[in-house]
Each structure stands twice: as C-alpha cells, then as structure tokens.
Coordinates of N, CA and C and ligand atoms in Angstrom, one line a residue:
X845 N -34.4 -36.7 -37.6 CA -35.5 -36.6 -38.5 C -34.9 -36.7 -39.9
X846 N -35.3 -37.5 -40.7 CA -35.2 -37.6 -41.9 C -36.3 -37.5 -43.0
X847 N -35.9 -36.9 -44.0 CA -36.9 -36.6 -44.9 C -36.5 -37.0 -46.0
X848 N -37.4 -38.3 -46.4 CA -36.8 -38.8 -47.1 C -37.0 -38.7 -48.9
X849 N -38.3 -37.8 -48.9 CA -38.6 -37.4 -50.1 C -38.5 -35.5 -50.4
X850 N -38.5 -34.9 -51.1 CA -38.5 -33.2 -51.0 C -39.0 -33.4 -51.7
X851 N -40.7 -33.2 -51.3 CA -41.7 -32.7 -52.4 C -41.9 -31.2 -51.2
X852 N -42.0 -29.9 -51.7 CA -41.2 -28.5 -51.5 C -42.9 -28.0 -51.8
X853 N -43.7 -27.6 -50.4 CA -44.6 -26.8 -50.5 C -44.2 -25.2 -50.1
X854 N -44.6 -24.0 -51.2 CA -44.0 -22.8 -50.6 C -45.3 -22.0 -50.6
X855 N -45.2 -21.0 -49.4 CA -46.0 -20.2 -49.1 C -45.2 -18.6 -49.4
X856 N -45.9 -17.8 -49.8 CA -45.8 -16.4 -50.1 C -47.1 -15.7 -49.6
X857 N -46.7 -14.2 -49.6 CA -47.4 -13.2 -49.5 C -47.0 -12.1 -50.3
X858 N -45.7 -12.2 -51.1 CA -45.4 -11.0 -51.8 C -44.9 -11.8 -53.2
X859 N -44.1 -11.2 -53.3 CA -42.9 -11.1 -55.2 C -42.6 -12.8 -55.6
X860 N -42.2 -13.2 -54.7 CA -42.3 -14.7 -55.1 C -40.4 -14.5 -55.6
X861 N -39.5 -13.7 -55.5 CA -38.4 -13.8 -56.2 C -37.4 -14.9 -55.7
X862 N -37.6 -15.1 -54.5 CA -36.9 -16.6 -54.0 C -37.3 -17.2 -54.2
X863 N -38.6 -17.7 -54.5 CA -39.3 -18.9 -55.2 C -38.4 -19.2 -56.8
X864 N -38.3 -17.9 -57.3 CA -37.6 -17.8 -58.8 C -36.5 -18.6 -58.6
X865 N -35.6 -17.9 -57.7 CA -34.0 -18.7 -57.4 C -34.6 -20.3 -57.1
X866 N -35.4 -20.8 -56.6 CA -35.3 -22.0 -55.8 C -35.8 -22.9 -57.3
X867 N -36.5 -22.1 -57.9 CA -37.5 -22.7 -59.0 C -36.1 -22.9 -60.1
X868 N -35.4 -21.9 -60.3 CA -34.2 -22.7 -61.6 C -33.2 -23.2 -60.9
X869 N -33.3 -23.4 -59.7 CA -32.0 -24.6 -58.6 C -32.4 -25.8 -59.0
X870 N -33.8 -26.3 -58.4 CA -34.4 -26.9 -59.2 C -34.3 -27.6 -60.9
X871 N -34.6 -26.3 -61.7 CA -34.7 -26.9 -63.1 C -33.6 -27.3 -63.4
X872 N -32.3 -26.8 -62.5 CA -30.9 -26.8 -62.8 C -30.5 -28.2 -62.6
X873 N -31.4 -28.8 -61.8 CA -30.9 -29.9 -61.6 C -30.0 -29.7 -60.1
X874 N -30.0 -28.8 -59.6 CA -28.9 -28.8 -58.5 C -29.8 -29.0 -57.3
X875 N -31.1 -28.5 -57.1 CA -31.6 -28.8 -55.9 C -32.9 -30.2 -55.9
X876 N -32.3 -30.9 -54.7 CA -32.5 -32.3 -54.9 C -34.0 -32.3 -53.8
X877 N -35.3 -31.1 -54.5 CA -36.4 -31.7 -54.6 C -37.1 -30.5 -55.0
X878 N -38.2 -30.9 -55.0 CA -39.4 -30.2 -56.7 C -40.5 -29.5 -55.7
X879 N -40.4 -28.8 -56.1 CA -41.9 -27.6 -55.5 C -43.0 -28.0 -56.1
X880 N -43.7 -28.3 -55.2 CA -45.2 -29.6 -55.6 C -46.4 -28.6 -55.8
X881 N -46.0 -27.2 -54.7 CA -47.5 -26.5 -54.5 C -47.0 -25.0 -54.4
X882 N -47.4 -23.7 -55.0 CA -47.4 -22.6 -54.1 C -48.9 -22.0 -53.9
X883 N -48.5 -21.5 -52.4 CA -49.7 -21.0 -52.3 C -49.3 -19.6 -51.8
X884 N -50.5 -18.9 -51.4 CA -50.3 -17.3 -51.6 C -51.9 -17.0 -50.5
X885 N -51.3 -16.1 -49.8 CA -52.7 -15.0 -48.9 C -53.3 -14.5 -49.9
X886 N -52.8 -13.5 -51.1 CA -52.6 -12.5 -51.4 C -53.1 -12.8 -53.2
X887 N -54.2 -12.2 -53.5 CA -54.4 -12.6 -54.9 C -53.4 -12.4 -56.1
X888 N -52.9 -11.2 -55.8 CA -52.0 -10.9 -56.4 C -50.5 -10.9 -56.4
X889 N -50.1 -11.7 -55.5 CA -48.7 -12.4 -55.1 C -47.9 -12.6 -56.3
X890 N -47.1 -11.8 -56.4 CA -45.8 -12.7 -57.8 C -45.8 -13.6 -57.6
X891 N -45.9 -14.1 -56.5 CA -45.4 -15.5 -56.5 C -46.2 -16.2 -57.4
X892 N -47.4 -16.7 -57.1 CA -48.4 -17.0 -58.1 C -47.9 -17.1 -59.6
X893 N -47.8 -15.9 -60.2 CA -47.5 -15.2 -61.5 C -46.4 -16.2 -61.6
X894 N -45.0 -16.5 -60.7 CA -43.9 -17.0 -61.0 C -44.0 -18.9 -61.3
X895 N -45.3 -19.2 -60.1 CA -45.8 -20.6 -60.3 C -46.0 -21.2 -61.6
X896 N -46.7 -19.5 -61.9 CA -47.2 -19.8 -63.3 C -46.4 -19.9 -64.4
X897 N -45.5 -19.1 -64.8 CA -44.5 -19.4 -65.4 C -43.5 -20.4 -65.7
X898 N -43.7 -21.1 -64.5 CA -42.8 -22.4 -64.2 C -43.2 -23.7 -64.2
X899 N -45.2 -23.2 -64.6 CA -45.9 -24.0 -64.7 C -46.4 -25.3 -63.4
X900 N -45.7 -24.6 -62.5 CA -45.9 -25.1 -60.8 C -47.4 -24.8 -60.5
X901 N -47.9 -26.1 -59.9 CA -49.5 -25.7 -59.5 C -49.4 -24.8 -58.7
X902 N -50.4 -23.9 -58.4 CA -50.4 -22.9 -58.0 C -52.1 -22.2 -57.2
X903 N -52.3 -21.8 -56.0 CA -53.7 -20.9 -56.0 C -53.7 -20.1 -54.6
X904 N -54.5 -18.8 -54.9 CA -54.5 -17.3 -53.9 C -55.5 -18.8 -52.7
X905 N -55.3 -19.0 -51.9 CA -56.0 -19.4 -50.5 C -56.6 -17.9 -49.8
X906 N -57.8 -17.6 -49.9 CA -58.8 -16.9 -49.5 C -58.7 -16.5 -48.0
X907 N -58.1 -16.0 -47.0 CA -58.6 -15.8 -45.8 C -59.4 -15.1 -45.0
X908 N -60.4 -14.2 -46.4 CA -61.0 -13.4 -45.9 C -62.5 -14.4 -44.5
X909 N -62.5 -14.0 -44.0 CA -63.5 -14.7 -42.9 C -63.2 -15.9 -42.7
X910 N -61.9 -16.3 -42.4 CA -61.6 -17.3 -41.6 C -60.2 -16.6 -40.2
X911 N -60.7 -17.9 -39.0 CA -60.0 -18.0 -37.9 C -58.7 -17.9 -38.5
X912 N -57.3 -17.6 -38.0 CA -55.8 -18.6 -37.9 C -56.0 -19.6 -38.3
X913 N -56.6 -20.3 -37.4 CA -56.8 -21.6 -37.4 C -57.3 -22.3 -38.5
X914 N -58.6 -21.7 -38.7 CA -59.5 -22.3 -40.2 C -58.4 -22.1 -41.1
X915 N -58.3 -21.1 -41.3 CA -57.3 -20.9 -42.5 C -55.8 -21.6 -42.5
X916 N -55.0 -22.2 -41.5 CA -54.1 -22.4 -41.5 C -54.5 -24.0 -42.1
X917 N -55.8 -24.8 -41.7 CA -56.3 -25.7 -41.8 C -56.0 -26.1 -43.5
X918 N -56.9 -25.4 -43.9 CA -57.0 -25.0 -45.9 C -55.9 -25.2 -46.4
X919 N -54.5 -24.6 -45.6 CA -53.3 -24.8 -46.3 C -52.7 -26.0 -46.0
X920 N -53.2 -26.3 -44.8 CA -52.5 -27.4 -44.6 C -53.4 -29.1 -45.4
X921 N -54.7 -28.3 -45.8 CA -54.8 -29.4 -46.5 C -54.8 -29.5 -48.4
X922 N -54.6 -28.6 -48.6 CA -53.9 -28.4 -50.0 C -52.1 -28.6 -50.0
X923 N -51.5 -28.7 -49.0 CA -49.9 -29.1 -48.6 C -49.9 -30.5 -48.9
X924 N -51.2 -31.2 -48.0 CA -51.4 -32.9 -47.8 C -51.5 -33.3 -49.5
X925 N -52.2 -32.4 -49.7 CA -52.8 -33.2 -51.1 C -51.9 -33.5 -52.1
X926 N -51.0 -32.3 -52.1 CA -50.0 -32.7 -53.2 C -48.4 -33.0 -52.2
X927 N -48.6 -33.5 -51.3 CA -47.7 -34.7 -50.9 C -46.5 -34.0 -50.3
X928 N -46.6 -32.9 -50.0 CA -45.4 -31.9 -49.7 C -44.6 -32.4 -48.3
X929 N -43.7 -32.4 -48.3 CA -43.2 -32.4 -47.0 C -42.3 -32.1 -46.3
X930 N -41.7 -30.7 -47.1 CA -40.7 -29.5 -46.8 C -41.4 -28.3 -46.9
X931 N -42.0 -27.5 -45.9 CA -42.7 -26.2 -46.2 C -41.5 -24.9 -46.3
X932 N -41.6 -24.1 -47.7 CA -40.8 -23.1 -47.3 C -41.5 -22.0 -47.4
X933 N -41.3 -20.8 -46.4 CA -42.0 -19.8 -46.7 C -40.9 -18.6 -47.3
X934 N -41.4 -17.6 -48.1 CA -41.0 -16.9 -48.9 C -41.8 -15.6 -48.3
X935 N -41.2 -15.0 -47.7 CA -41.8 -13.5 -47.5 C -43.8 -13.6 -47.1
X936 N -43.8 -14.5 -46.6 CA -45.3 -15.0 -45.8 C -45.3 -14.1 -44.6
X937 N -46.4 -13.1 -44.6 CA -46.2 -12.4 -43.5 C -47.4 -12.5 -42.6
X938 N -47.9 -13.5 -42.4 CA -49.0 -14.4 -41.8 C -48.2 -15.0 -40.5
X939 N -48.5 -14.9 -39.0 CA -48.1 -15.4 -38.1 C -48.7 -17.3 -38.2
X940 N -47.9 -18.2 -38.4 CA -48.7 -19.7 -38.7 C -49.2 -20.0 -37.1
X941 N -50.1 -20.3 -37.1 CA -50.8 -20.9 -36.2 C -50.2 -22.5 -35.1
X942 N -50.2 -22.6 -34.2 CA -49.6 -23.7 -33.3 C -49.7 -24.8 -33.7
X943 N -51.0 -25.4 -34.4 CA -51.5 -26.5 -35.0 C -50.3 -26.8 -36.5
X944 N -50.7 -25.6 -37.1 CA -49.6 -25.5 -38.6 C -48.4 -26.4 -37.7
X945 N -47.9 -25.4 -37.2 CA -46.3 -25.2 -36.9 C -46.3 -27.1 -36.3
X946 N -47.1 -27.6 -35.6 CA -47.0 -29.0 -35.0 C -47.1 -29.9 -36.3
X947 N -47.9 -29.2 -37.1 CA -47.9 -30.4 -38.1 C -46.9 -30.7 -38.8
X948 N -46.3 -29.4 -39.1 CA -45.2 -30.2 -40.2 C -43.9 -29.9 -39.4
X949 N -44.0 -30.1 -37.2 CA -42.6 -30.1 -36.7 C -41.5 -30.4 -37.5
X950 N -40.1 -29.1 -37.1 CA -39.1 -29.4 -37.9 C -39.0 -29.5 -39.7
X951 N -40.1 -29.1 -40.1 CA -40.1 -29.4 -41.9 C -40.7 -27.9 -42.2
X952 N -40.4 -26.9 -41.6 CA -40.9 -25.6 -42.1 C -39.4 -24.8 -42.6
X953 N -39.2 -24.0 -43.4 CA -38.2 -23.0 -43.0 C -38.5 -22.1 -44.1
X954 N -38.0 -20.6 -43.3 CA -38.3 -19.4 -43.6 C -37.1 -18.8 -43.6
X955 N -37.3 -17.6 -44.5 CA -35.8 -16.9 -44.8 C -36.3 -15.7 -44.0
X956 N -35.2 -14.7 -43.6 CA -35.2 -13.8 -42.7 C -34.3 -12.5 -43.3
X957 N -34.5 -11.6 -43.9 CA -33.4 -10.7 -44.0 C -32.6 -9.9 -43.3
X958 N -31.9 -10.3 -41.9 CA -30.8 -10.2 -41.3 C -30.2 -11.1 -40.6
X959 N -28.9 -10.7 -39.9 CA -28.7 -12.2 -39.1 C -29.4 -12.3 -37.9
X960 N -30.4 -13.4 -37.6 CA -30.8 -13.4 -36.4 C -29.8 -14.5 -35.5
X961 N -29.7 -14.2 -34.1 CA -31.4 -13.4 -33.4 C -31.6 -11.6 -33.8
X962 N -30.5 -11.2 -34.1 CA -30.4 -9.6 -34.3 C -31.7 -9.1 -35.5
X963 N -32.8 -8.2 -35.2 CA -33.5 -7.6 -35.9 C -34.9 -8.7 -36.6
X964 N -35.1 -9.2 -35.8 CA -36.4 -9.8 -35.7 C -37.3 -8.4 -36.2
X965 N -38.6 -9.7 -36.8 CA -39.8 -8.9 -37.0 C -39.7 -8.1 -38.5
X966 N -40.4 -7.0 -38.7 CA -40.9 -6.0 -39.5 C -39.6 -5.2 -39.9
X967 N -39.4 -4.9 -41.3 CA -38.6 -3.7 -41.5 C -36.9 -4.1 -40.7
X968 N -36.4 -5.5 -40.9 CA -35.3 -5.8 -40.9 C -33.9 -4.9 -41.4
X969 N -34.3 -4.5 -42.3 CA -33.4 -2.9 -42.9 C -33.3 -2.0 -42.3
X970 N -34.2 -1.3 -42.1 CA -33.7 0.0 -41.2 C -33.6 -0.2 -39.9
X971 N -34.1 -1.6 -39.2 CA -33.3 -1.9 -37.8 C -32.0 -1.7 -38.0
X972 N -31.5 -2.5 -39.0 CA -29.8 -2.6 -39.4 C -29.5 -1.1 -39.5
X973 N -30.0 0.0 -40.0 CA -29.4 0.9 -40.5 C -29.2 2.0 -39.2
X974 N -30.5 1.9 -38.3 CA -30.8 2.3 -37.0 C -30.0 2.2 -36.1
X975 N -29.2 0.7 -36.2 CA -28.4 0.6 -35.3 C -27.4 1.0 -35.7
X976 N -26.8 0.6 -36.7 CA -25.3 1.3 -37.0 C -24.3 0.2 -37.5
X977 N -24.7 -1.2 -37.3 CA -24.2 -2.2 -37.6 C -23.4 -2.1 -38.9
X978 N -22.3 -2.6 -38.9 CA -21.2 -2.5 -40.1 C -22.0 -4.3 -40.8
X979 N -22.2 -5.2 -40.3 CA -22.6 -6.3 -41.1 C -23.9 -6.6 -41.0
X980 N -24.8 -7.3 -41.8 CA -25.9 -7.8 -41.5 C -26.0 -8.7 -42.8
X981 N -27.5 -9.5 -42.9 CA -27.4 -10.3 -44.0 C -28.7 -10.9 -43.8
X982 N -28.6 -12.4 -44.0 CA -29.9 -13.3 -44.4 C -29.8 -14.6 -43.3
X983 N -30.9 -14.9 -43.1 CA -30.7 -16.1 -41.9 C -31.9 -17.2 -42.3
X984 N -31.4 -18.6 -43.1 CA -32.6 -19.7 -43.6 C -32.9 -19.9 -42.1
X985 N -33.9 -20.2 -41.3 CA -34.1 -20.8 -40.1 C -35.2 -21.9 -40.3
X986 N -35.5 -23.1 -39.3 CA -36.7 -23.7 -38.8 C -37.1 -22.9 -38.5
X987 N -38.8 -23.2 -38.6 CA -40.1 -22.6 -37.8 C -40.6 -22.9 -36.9
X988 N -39.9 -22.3 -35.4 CA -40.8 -23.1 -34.3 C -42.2 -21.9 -34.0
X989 N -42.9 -21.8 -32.6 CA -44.3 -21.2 -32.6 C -43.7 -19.9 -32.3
X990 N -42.1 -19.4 -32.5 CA -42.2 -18.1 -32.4 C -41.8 -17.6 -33.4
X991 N -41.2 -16.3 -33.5 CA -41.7 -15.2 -34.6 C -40.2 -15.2 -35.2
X992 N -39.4 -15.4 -36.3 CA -37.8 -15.4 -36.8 C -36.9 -16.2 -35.4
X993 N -37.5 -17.4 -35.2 CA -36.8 -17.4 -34.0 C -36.1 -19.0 -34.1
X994 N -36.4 -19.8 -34.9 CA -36.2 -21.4 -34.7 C -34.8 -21.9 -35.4
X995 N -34.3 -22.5 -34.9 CA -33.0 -23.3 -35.4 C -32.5 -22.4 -36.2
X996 N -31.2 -22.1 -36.7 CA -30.6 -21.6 -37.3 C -30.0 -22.9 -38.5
X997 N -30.6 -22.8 -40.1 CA -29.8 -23.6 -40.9 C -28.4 -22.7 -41.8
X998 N -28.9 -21.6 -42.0 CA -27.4 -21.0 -43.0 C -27.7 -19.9 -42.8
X999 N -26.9 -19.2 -42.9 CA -27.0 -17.4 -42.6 C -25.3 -17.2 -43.7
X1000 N -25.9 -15.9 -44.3 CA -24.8 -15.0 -44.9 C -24.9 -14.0 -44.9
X1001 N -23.4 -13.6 -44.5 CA -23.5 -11.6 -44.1 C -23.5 -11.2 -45.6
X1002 N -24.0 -10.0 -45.4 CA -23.7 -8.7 -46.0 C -23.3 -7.3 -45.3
X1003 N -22.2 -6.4 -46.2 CA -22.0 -5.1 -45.6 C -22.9 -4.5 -45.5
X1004 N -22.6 -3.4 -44.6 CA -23.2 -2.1 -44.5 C -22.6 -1.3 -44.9
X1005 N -22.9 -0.7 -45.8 CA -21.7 0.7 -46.5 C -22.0 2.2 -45.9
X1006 N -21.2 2.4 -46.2 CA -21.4 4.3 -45.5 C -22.2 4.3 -47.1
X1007 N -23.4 5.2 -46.5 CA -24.2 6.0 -47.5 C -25.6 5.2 -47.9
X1008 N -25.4 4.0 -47.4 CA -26.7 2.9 -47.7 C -28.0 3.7 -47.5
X1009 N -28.8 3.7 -47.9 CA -30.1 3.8 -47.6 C -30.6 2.6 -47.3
X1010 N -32.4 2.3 -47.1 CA -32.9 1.1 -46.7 C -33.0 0.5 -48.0
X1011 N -33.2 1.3 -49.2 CA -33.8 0.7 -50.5 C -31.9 -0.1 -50.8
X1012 N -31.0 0.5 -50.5 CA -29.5 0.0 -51.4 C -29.5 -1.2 -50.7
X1013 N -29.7 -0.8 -49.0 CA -29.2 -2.4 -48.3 C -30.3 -3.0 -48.2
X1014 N -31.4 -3.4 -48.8 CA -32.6 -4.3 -49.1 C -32.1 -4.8 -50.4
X1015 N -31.4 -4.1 -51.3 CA -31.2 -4.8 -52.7 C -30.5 -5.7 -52.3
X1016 N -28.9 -5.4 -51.7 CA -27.6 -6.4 -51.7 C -28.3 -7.5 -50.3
X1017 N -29.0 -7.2 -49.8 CA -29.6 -8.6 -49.0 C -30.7 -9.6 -49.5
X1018 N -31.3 -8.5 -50.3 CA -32.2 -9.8 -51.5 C -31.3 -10.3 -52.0
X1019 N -30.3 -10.0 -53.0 CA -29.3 -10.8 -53.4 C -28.7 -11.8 -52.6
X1020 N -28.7 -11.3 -52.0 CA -27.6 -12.2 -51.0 C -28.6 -13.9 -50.5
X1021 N -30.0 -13.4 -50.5 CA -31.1 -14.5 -50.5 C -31.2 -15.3 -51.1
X1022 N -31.3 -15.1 -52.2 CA -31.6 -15.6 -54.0 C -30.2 -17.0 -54.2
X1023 N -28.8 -16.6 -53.1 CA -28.0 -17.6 -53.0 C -28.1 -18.6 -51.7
X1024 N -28.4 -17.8 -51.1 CA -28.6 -18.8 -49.6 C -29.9 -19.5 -49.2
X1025 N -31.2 -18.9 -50.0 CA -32.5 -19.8 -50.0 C -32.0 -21.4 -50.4
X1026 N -31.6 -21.1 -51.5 CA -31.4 -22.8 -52.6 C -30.3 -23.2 -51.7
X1027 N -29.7 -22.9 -51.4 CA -28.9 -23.4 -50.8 C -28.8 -24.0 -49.4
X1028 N -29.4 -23.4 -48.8 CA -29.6 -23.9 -47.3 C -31.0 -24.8 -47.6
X1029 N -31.8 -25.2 -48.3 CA -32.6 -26.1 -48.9 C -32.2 -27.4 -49.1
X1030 N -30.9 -27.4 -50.0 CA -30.3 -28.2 -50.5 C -29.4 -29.2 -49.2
X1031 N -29.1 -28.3 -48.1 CA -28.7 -28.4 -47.0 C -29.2 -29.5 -46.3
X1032 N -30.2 -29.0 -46.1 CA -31.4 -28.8 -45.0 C -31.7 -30.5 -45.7
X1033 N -32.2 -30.9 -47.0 CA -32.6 -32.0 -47.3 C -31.4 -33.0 -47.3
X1034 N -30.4 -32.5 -47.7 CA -29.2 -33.6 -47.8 C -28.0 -33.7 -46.4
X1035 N -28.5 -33.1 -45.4 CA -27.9 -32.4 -44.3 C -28.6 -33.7 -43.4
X1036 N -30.4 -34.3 -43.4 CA -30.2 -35.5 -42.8 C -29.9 -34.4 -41.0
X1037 N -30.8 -33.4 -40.9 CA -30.6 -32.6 -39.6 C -31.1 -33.2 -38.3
X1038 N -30.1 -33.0 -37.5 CA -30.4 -33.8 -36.4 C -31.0 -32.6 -35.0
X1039 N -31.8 -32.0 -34.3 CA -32.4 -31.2 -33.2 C -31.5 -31.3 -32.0
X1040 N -30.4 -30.7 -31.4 CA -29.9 -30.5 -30.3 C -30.3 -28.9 -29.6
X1041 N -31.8 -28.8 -29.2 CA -31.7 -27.4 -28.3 C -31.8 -26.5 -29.4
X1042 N -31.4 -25.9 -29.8 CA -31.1 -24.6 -30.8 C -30.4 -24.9 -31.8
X1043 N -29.7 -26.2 -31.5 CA -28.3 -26.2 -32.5 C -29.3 -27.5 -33.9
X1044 N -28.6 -27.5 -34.8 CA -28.9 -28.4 -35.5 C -27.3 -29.1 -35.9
X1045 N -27.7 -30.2 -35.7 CA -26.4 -31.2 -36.2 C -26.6 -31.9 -37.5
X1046 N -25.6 -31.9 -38.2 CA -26.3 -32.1 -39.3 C -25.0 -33.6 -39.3
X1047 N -25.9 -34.8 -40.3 CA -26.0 -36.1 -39.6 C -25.0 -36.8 -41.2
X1048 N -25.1 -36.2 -41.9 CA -23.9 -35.9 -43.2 C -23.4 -35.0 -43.2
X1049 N -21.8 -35.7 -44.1 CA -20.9 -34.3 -44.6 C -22.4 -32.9 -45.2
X1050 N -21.5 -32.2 -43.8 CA -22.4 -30.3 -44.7 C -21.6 -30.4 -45.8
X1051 N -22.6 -29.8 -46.7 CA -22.2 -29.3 -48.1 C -21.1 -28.2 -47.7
X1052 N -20.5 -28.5 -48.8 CA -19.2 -27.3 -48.8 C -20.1 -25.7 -49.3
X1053 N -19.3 -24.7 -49.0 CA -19.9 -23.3 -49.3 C -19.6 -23.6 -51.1
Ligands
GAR829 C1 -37.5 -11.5 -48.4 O1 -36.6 -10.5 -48.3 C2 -37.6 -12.2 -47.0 O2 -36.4 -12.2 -46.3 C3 -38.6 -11.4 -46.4 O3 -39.6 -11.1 -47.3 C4 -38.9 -11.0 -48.6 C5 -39.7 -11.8 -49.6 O4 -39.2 -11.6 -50.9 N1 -39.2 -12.1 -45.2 C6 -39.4 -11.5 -44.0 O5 -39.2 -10.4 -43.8 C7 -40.0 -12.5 -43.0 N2 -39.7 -12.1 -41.7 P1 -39.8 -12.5 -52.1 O6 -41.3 -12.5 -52.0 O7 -39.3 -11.7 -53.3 O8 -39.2 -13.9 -52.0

C-alpha cells in the first residue's frame, strides 16, 4: 500500500496535545504531510481549541442520536471532503465502527499509552503500575476492527520508577508520545508499509531513530 499524498485527518475526544506535537512537526517542516481536518465527539475537546490556533479547519461532530454507524458515516464524510487519507486518532475514545475501519483499510493509526499487546483498553497506567512492570511506554499502531490491537508501527519504552504514582507515569508517557506520534507518522508515510500478518515491512530505508 502506498500513500501517495498525506493529507492527515485527526480525530480526538480529549486535550488534543499530540495533535500540538504533530501540528509544529508539521510547521517545522519535518513531517512530510498537513492535517487537512480535525474533528472531535466532544464540544469541548482541546483539540478543537488547538485546530484553532493553528488555524486547521476544524468542528465538534454531534453524536448525540445517532447509530455507530450514522455517526461513523458523518465523519467519514467530512474526512472525504477535505481529501484526507491518513486518519490519526488522538485519544478518540469512540470504538470506530467495521464500515469506518474498511474504509480507510490500513490508513488509520492510533497512539496507545503502553507497550502493546500489554495493557490494552482503559486506564493503561495503573495496569502498568498494578502489575509491577519495571518498563512500559507508547505504542503508534494500525487500526484493525479490534480494540489497541492492529500492526505495530513504533513503540517507545519508558521507566517505571519506584514511587510513581499514576499521575508521574502518565506525565513521562505523554512525553514520551509527543516524540513518537510525529514520528511514527513520518514513518508510516515515508516507510511505503508493506502488511505481512501482524508484521509490517516497511518497503524503504526505516528512518533512523
Ligand atoms: C494519549 O495519552 C493517548 O495515548 C491516549 O489518550 C491520550 C490522548 O492525549 N489514548 C488512549 O488511551 C487510546 N487507547 P491527547 O488528547 O492530549 O493527545
């Protein structure tokens, strides 16, 4: 699969702060394509607020009284419109619908705050902290129809310190996002990914760390 343009539709449901990182990769000139659209569940989404700032089109998608479905629809035709054809999601805590996930096969990815497969789901932090784990971190993945579960593009650890709380190791793993979002983006478009099973082959020299 090749993609041969990165026009970068992003979805949120919260802060929008890896939109931020991806949005001056971007102005930086380093990431080689442009966030066309954000959209948002959530009226009040930073994210939005950060669209705005960056002067990125931007609008809350409504799902009050709509199906999965209907609503997955809406976004997927406000994605069409402005020509997107990299979806990233940003802390979207909306399960996407089978239709979504078919349409834009292979052109979704979502950031994860630990390494998966380990700590799937809700509250990735205090799984980590529950178990006892000395490392954990961030995981960019494809979106297949299941839940943190699709191709693995870039993952970076982070410690676990004696004394962490959920709030200390939620900070140094957002951190740790804010570098591996843009980055596994930058990948992922210039990377030219090829689908073997789980694995992704990537069809150019990987970018160096
Ligand atoms: C990020 O930490 C991301 O890993 C998490 O939501 C946060 C969004 O932050 N996503 C998930 O837990 C999805 N399973 P942001 O809105 O500031 O970018």
């Amino acid at each position: 699969m090749t993609i041969k343009t990165a026009k970068l539709g992003v979805i949120s449901s919260g802060r929008g702060e890896n939109l931020r990182y991806i949005l001056r990769a971007e102005r930086e000139g380093w990431l080689p394509g442009k966030v066309a659209v954000v959209l948002a569940d959530q009226p009040d989404a930073g994210a939005l607020r950060i669209a705005e700032e960056f002067s990125v089109c931007h609008e809350f998608v409504d799902p009050a009284g709509l199906t999965r479905l209907e609503y997955d629809r809406q976004l997927i035709d406000r994605l069409e419109k402005a020509g997107v054809d990299l979806v990233i999601l940003t802390g979207y805590m909306r399960i996407l619908s089978p239709d979504f996930v078919r349409h834009y096969k292979d052109r979704i990815l979502n950031i994860h705050p630990a390494l998966l497969p380990s700590f799937r789901g809700l509250d990735a932090f205090s799984q980590a902290l529950e178990w006892g784990v000395k490392w954990t971190g961030t995981t960019v993945h494809v979106v297949d129809e299941d839940v943190d579960h699709g191709p693995i593009v870039y993952q970076r650890p982070v410690p676990v310190w004696e004394g962490d709380d959920r709030e200390s190791l939620k900070a140094r793993i957002q951190r740790a996002e804010y570098k591996a979002y843009p980055r596994a983006i930058r990948m992922f478009i210039e990377g030219n990914p090829r689908f073997e099973g789980r694995r992704i082959v990537w069809q150019k020299e990987r970018l160096r760390e």
